Tab-separated table of C-alpha atoms in Angstrom:
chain	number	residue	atom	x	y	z
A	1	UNK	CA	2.194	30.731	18.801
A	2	UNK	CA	5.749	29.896	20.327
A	3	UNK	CA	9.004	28.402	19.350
A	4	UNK	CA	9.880	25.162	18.630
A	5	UNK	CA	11.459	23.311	21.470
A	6	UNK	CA	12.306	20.558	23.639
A	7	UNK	CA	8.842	19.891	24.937
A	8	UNK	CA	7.801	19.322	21.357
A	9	UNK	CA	10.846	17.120	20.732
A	10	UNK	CA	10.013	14.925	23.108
A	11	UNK	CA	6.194	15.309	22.658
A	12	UNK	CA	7.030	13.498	19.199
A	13	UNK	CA	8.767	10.982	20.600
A	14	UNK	CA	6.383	10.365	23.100
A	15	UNK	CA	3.462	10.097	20.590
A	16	UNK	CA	5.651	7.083	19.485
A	17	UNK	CA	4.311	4.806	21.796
A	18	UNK	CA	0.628	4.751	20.173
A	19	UNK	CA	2.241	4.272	17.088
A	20	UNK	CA	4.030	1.366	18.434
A	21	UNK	CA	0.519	0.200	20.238
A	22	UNK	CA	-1.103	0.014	16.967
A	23	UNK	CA	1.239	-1.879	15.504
A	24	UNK	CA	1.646	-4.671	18.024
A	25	UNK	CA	-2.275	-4.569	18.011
A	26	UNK	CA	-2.951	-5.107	14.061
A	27	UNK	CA	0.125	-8.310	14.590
A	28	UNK	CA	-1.179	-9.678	17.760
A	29	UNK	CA	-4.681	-10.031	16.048
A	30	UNK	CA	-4.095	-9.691	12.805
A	31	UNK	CA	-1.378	-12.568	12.125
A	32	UNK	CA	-3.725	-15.302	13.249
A	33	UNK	CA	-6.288	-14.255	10.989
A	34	UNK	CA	-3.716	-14.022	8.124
A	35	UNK	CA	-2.639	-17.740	8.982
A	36	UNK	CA	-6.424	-18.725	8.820
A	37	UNK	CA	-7.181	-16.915	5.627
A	38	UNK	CA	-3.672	-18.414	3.746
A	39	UNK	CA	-4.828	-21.825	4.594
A	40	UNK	CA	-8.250	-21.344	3.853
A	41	UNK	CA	-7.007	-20.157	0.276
A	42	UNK	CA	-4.984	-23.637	-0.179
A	43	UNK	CA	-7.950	-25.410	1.506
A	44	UNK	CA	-9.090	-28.604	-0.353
A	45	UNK	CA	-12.808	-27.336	-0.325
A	46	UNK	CA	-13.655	-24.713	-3.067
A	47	UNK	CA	-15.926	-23.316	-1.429
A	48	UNK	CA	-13.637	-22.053	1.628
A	49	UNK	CA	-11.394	-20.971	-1.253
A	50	UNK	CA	-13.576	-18.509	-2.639
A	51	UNK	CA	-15.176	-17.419	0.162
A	52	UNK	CA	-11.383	-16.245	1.721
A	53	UNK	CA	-10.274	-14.701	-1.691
A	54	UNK	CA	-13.772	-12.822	-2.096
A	55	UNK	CA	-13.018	-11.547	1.804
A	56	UNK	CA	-9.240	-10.902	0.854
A	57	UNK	CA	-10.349	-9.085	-2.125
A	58	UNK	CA	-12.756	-6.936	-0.883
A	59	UNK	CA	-10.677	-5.397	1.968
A	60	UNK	CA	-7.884	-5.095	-0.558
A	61	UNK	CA	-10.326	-3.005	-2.752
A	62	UNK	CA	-11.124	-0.714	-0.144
A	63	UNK	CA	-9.155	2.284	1.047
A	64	UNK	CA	-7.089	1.766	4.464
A	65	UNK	CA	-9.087	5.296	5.515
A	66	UNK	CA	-12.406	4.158	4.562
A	67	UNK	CA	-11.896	0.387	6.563
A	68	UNK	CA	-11.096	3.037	9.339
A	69	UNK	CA	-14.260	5.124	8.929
A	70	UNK	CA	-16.369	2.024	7.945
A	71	UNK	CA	-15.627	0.512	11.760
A	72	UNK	CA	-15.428	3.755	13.661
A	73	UNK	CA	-18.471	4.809	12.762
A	74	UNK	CA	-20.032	1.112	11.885
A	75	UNK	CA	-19.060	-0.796	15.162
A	76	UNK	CA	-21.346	0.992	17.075
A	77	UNK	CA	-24.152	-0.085	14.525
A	78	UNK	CA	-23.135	-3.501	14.776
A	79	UNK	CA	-23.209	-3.560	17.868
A	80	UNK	CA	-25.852	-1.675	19.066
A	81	UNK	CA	-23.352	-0.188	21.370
A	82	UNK	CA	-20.857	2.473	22.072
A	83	UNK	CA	-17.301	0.888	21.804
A	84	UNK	CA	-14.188	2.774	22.875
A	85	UNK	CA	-12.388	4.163	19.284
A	86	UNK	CA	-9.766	1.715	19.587
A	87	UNK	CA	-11.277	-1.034	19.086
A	88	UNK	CA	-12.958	0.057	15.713
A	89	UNK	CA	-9.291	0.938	14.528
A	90	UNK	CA	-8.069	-2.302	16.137
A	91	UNK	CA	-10.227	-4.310	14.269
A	92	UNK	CA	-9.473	-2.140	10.798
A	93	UNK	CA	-6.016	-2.583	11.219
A	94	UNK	CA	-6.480	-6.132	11.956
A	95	UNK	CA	-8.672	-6.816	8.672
A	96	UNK	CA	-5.988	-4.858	6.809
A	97	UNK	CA	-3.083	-6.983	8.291
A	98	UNK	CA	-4.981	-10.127	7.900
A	99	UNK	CA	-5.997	-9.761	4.235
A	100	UNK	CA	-2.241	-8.800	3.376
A	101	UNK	CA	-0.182	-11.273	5.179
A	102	UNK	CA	-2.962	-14.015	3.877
A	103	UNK	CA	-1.578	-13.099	0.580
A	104	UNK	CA	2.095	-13.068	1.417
A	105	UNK	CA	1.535	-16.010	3.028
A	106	UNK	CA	-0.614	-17.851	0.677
A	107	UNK	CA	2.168	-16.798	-2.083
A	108	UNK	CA	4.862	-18.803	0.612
A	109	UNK	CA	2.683	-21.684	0.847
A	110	UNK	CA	2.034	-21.990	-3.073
A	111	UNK	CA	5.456	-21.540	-3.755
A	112	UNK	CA	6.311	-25.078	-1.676
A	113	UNK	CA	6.276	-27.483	-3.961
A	114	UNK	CA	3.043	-30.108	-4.305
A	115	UNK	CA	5.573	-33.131	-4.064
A	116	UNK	CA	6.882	-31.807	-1.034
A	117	UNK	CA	3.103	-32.588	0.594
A	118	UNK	CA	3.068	-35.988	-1.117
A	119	UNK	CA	6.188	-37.239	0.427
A	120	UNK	CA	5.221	-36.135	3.640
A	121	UNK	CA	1.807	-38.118	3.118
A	122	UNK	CA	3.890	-41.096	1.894
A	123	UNK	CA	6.178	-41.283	5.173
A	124	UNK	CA	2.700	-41.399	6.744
A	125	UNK	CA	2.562	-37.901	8.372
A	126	UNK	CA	-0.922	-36.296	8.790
A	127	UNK	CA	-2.147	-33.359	7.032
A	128	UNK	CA	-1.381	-31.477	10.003
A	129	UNK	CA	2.616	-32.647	10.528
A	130	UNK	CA	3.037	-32.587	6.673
A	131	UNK	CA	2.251	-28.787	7.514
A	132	UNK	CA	3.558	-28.050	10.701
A	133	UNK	CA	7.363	-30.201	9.823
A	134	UNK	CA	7.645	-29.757	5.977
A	135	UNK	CA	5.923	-27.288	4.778
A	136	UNK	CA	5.598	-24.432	6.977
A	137	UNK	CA	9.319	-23.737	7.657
A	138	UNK	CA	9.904	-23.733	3.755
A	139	UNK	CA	7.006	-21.343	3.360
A	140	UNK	CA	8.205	-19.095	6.144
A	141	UNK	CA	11.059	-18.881	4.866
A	142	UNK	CA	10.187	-17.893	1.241
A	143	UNK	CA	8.009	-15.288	2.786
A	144	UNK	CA	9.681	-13.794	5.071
A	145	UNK	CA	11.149	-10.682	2.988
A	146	UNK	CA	7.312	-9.657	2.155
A	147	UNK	CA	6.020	-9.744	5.629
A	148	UNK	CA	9.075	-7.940	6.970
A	149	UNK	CA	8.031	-5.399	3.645
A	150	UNK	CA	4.325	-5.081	4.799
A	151	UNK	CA	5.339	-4.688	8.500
A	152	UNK	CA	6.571	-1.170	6.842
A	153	UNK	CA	3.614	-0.775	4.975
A	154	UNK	CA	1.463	-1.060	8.381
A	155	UNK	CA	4.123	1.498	10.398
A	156	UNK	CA	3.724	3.819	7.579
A	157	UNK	CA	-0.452	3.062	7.869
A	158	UNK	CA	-1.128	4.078	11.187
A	159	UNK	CA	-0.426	7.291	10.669
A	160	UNK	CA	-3.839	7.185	8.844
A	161	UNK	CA	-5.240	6.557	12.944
A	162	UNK	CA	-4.501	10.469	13.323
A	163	UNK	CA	-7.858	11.322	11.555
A	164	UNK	CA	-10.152	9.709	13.658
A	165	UNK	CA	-7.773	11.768	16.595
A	166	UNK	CA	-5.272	8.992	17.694
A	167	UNK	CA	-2.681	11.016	18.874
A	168	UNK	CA	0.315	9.297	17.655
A	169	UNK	CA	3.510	10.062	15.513
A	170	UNK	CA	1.688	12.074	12.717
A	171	UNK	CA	-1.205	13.592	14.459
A	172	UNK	CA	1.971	15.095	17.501
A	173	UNK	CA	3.153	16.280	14.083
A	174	UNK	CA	0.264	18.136	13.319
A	175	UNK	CA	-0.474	19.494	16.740
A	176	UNK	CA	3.135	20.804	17.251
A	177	UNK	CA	3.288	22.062	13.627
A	178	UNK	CA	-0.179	24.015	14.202
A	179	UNK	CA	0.998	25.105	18.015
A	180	UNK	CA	4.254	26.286	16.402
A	181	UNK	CA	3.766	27.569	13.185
A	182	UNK	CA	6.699	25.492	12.244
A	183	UNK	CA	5.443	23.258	9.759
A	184	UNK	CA	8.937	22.461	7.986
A	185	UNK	CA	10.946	21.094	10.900
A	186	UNK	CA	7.954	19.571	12.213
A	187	UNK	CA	7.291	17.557	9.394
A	188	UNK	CA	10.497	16.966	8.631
A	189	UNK	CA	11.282	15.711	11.658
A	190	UNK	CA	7.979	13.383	12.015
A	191	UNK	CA	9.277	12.104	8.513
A	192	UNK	CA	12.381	11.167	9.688
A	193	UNK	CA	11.110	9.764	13.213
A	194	UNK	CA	8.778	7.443	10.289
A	195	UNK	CA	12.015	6.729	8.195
A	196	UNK	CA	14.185	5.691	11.325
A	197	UNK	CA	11.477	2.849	11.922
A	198	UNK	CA	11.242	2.043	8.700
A	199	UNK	CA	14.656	1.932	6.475
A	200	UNK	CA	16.067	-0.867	9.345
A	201	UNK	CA	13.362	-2.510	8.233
A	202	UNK	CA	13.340	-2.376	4.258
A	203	UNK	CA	17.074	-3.005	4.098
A	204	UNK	CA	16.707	-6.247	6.560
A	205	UNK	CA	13.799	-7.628	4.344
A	206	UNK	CA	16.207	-6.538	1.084
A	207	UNK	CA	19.142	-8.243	2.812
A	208	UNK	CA	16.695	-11.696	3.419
A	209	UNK	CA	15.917	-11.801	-0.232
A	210	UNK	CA	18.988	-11.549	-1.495
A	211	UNK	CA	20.414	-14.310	1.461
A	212	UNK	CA	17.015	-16.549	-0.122
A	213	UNK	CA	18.170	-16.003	-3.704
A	214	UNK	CA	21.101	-16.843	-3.330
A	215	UNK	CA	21.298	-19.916	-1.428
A	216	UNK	CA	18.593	-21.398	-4.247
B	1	UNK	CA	-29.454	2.720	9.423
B	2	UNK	CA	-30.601	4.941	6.442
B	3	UNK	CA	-29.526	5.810	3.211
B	4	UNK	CA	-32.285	7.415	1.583
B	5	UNK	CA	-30.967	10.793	2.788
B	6	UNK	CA	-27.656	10.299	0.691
B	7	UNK	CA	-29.265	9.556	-2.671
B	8	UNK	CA	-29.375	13.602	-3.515
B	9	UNK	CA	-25.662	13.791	-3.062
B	10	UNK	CA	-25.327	11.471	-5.934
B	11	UNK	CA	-24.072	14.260	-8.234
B	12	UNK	CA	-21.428	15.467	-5.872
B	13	UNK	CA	-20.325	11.063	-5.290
B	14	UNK	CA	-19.715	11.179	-9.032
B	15	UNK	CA	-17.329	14.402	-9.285
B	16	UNK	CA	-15.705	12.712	-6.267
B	17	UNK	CA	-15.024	9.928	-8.273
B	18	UNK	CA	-13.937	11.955	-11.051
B	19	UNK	CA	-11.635	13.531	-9.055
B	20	UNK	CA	-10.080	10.461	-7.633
B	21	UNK	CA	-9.746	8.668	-11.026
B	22	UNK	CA	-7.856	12.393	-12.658
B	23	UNK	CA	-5.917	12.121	-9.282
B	24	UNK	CA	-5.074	8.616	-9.519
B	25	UNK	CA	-4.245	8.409	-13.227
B	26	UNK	CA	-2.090	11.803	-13.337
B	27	UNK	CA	-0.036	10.722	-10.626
B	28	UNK	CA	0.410	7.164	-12.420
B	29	UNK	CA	1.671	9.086	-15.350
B	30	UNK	CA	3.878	11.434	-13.643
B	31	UNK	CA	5.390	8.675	-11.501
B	32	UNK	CA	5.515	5.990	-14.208
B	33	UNK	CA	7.847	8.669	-16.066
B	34	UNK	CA	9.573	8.945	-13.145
B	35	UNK	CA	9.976	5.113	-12.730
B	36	UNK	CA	11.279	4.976	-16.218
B	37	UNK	CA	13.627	7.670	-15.929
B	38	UNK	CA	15.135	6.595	-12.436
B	39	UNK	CA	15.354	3.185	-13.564
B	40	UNK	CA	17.716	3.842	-16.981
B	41	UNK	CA	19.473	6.484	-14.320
B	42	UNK	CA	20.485	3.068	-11.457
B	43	UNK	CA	21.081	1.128	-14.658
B	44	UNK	CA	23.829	4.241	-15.735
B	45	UNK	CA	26.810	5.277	-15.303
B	46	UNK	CA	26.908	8.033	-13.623
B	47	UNK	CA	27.622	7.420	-9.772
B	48	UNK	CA	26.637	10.329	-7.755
B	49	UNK	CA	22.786	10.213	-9.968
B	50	UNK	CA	22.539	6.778	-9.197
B	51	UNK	CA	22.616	7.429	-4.978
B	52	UNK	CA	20.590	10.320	-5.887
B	53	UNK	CA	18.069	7.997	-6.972
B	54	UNK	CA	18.287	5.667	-3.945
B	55	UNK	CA	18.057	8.058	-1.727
B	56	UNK	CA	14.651	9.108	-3.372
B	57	UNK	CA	13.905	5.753	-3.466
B	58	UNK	CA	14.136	5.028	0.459
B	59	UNK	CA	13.257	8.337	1.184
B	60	UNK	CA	9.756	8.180	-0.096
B	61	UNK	CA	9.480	4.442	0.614
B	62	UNK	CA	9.976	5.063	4.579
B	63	UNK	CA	7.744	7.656	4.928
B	64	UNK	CA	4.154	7.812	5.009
B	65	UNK	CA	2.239	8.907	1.960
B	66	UNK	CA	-0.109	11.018	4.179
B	67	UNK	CA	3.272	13.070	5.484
B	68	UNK	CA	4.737	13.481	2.372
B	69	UNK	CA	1.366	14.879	1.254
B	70	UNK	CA	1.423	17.245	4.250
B	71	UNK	CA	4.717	18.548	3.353
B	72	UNK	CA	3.908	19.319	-0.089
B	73	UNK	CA	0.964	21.185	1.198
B	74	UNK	CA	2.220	22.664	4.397
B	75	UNK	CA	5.762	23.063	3.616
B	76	UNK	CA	6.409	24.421	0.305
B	77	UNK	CA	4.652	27.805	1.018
B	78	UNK	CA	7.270	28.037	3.106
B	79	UNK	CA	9.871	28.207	0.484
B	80	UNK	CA	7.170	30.432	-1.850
B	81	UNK	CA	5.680	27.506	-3.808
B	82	UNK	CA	2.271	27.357	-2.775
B	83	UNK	CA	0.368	24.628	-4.704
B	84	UNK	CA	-3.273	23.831	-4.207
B	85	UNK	CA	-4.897	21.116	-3.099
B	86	UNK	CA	-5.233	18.925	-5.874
B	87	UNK	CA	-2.212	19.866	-7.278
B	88	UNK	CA	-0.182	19.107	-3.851
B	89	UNK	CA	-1.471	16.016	-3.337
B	90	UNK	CA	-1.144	15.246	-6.847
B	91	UNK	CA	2.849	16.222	-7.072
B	92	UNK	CA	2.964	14.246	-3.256
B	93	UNK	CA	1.672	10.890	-4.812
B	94	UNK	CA	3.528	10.803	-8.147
B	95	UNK	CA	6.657	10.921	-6.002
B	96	UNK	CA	5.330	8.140	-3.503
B	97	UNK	CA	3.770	5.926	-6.948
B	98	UNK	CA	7.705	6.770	-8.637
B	99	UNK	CA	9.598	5.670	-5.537
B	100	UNK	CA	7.989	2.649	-6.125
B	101	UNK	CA	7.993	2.339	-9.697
B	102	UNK	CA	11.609	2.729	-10.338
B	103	UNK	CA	12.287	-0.368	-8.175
B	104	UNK	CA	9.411	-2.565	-10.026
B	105	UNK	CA	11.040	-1.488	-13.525
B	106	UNK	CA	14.296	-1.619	-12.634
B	107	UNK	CA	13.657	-5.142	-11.413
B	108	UNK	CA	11.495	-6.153	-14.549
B	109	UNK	CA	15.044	-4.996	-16.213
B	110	UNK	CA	16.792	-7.146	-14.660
B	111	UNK	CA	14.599	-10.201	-14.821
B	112	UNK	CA	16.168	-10.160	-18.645
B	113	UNK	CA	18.827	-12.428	-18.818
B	114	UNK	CA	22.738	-11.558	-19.787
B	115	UNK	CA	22.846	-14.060	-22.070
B	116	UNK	CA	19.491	-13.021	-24.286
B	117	UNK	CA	21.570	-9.564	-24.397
B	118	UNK	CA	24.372	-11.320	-25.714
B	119	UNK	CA	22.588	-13.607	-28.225
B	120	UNK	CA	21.148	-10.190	-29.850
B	121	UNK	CA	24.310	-8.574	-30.006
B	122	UNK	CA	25.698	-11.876	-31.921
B	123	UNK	CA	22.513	-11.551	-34.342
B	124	UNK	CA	24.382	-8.005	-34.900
B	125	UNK	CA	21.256	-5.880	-33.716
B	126	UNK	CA	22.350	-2.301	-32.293
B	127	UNK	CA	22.023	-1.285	-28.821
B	128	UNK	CA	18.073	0.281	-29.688
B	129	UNK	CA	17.069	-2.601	-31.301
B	130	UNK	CA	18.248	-5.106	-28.537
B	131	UNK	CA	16.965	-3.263	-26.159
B	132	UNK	CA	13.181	-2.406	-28.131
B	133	UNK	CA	13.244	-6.392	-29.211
B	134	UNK	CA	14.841	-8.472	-26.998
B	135	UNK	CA	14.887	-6.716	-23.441
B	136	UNK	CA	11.123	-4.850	-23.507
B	137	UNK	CA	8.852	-7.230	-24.449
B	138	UNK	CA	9.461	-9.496	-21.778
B	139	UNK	CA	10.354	-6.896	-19.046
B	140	UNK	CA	7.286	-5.264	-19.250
B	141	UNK	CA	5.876	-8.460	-19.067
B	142	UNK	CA	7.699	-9.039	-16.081
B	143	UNK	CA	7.032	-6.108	-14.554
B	144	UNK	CA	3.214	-5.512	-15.284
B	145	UNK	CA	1.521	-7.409	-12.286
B	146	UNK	CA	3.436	-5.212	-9.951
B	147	UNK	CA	3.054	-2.062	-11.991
B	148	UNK	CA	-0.954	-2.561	-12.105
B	149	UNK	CA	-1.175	-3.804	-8.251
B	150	UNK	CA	0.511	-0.516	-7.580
B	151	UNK	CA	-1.872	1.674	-9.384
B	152	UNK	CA	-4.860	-0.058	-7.658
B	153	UNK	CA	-3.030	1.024	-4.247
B	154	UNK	CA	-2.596	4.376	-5.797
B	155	UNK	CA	-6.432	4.784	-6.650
B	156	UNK	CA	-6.743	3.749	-2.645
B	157	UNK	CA	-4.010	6.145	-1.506
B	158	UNK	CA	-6.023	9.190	-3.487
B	159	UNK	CA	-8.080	8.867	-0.225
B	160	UNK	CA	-5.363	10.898	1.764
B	161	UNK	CA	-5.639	13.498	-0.293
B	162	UNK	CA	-8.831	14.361	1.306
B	163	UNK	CA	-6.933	15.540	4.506
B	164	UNK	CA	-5.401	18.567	2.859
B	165	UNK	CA	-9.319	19.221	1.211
B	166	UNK	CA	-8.642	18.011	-2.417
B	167	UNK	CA	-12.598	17.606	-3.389
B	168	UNK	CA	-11.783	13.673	-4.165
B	169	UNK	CA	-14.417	10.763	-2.979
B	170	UNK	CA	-13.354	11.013	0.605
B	171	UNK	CA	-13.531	14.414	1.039
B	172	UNK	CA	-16.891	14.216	-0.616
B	173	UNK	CA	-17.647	11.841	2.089
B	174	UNK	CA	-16.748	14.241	4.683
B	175	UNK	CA	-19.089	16.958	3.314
B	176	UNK	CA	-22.266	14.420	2.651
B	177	UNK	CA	-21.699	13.265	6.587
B	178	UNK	CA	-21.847	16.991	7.422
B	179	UNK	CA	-25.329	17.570	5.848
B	180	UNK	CA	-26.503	14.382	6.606
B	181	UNK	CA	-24.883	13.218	10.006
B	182	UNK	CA	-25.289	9.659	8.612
B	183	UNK	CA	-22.198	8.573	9.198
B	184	UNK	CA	-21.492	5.155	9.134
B	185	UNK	CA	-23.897	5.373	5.833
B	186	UNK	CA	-21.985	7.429	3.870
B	187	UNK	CA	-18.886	5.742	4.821
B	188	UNK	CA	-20.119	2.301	3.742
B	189	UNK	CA	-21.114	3.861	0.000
B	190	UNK	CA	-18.107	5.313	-0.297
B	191	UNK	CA	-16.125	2.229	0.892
B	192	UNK	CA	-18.215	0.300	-2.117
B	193	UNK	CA	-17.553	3.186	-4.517
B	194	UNK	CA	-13.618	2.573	-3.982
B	195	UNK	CA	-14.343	-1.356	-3.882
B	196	UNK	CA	-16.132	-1.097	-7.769
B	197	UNK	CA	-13.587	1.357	-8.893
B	198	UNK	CA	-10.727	-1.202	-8.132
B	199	UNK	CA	-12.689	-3.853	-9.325
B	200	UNK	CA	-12.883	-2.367	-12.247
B	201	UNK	CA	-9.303	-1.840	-12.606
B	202	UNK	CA	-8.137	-4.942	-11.814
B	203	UNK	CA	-10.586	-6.711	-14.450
B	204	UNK	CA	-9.423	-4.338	-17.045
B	205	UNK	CA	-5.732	-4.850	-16.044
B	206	UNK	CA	-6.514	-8.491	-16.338
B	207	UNK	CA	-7.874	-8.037	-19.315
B	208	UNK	CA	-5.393	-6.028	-21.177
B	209	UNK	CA	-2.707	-8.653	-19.336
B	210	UNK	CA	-4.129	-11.289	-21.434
B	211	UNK	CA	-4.583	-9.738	-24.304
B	212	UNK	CA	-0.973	-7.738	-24.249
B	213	UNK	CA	1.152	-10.592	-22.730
B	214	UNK	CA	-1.165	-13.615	-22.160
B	215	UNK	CA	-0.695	-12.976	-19.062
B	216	UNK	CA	-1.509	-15.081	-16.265
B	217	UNK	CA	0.023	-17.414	-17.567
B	218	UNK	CA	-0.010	-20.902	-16.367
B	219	UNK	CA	2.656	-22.217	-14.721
């Protein structure tokens, strides 16, 4: 046991950066998916419909933890080999981001107007430039506000990466708390290294809506 | 893979679940109460409440649930309130479920229009009965996809609790791998134990949605 002090300050803030890593991860990989899945849910084939919204479904069902667990432990099944721990969490995060921006997205999408394709198809655009110059900016911009709201909701999720030992923001927090029997500032302060990231965040997607709403 | 050696645990998969559904729909009702209640406090008049409120709001809207549930468990000993487990985690995610639910009421509140406000006060109804006839019905309308999506999240978010040893699925989980070392086994049950719980939910929530508010309804 010792006191509370700088190194463990800074051992905090250094734990940061894994926090940060995951994050950029679950976007980087995640996003694309998301993109496929939203379009696949507006898809003109039913089939591709319902097989997206059974896969969005299901990993919406399932606890962020046990997606963790299911690929830590199952990606080595899979594939028959041993793969390095982050890449079972990458790929957890990733389905998590995916099936929850899909959503957002597919909300954004739905939300643009049916006529809005049809005119697009009447000036002689393809599918793909009806999408790409009429209906994707309106769609990003009605769904902006959520995905800056979910981006929270995956900060405040990879603190779940400290059980399976990923040493970032909240597993520093335990190790410091544990080496210095200080649980309250510890905490505390890992809380408010979490709300720092996050409140900027909230009160810019907040600040979007409102912008949205009121220019409708 | 193997799951034979998991089917004698079945017993202790079912008080998990039991656990996680008394978790999940205690802290529902604690934090709905608390929705309700913060919500009439940002709609009053009283100033200094009303930051009080949004400062609970952000505060446990910034954070992550699993901290908040470490600081109920690890903290408040500190200060002489030691809770156990269940009961941590428990007081930890009716705060995170309120946080949320105050905004979701508040804003089925506001979905109400002045005007239908007005038009019962014209019709002479008192404050109650405008409020009981004219702004309820359709706020809790308003506000009931959100509410249930929420509570699914919650039943998801009861998984946390397992990392301060509530005996919940997860933690259940942990204690079947230990016996069994069949990891990835016990993890994909449990994964499909959450999945048909939420299912469930959801397909009751629709359910009661149409029944309640014929709800979806079509645009």
């Amino acid at each position: 046991m010792r006191s509370f002090s700088l190194i463990d300050f800074v051992s905090l803030f250094a734990a940061l950066r894994w926090t940060v890593a995951l994050v950029v991860l679950a976007l980087a990989f995640g996003a694309p998916l998301a993109l496929g899945l939203a379009l696949g849910r507006i898809s003109r084939f039913a089939s591709l419909r319902w097989a997206m919204a059974a896969c969005i479904q299901v990993i919406q069902s399932v606890p962020l933890l046990g997606l963790l667990f299911f690929f830590y432990f199952g990606m080595p099944v899979f594939l028959g080999i041993q793969v390095p721990a982050l890449i079972a969490v990458t790929v957890a995060y990733t389905l998590y981001t995916a099936a929850f921006l899909g959503e957002i997205w597919r909300g954004g999408l739905e939300a643009v107007k049916q006529a809005q394709w049809e005119a697009g198809a009447c000036l002689g655009l393809s599918a793909w430039q009806q999408f790409r110059h009429i209906i994707a900016p309106q769609a990003l911009r009605l769904s902006l506000p959520p995905t800056v709201g979910f981006l929270v909701q995956l900060i405040k999720g990879t603190s779940l990466a400290s059980i399976l030992g990923f040493v970032e923001l909240a597993r520093a927090g335990q190790v410091v708390s544990a080496a210095t029997f200080q649980p309250l500032l510890t905490y505390a302060l890992v809380a408010a290294i979490y709300f720092a990231l996050c409140l900027p965040l909230t009160l810019w997607s907040r600040s979007l809506e409102a912008r949205l709403d009121g220019s409708r | 893979m193997n799951f034979l050696p998991l089917w004698r645990y079945q017993n202790q998969l079912i008080d998990g679940a039991i656990v996680t559904l008394e978790l999940t729909v205690i802290s529902a009702f604690a934090g709905l109460v608390i929705g309700i209640a913060g919500a009439v406090a940002l709609k009053g008049r009283i100033t200094s409440l009303r930051w009080l409120v949004r400062g609970y709001i952000e505060l446990f809207r910034n954070t992550p649930s699993l901290i908040q549930i470490f600081i109920v468990f690890f903290v408040l000993p500190n200060f002489g309130l030691k809770l156990p487990a269940f009961e941590a985690a428990a007081v930890a995610l009716s705060l995170y479920f309120g946080a949320y639910s105050v905004e979701i009421i508040r804003a089925g509140l506001d979905s109400i229009p002045r005007s239908q406000v007005e038009a019962g006060q014209c019709l002479g109804l008192s404050g109650w009965q405008v409020f009981r006839h004219i702004i309820l019905p359709p706020a809790l309308r308003n506000a009931y996809p959100a509410v249930t999506s929420q509570f699914v999240l919650l039943l998801l978010g009861t998984s946390l609790a397992s990392q301060v040893a509530t005996d919940e699925l997860f933690h259940v989980a942990g204690f079947i791998e230990s016996r069994t070392y069949r990891s990835f086994e016990v993890y994909a049950v449990i994964c499909t134990v959450y999945f048909a719980m939420a299912m469930s939910f959801k397909a009751l929530f629709t359910v009661i949605g149409l029944a309640a508010f014929r709800w979806p309804r079509r645009r």
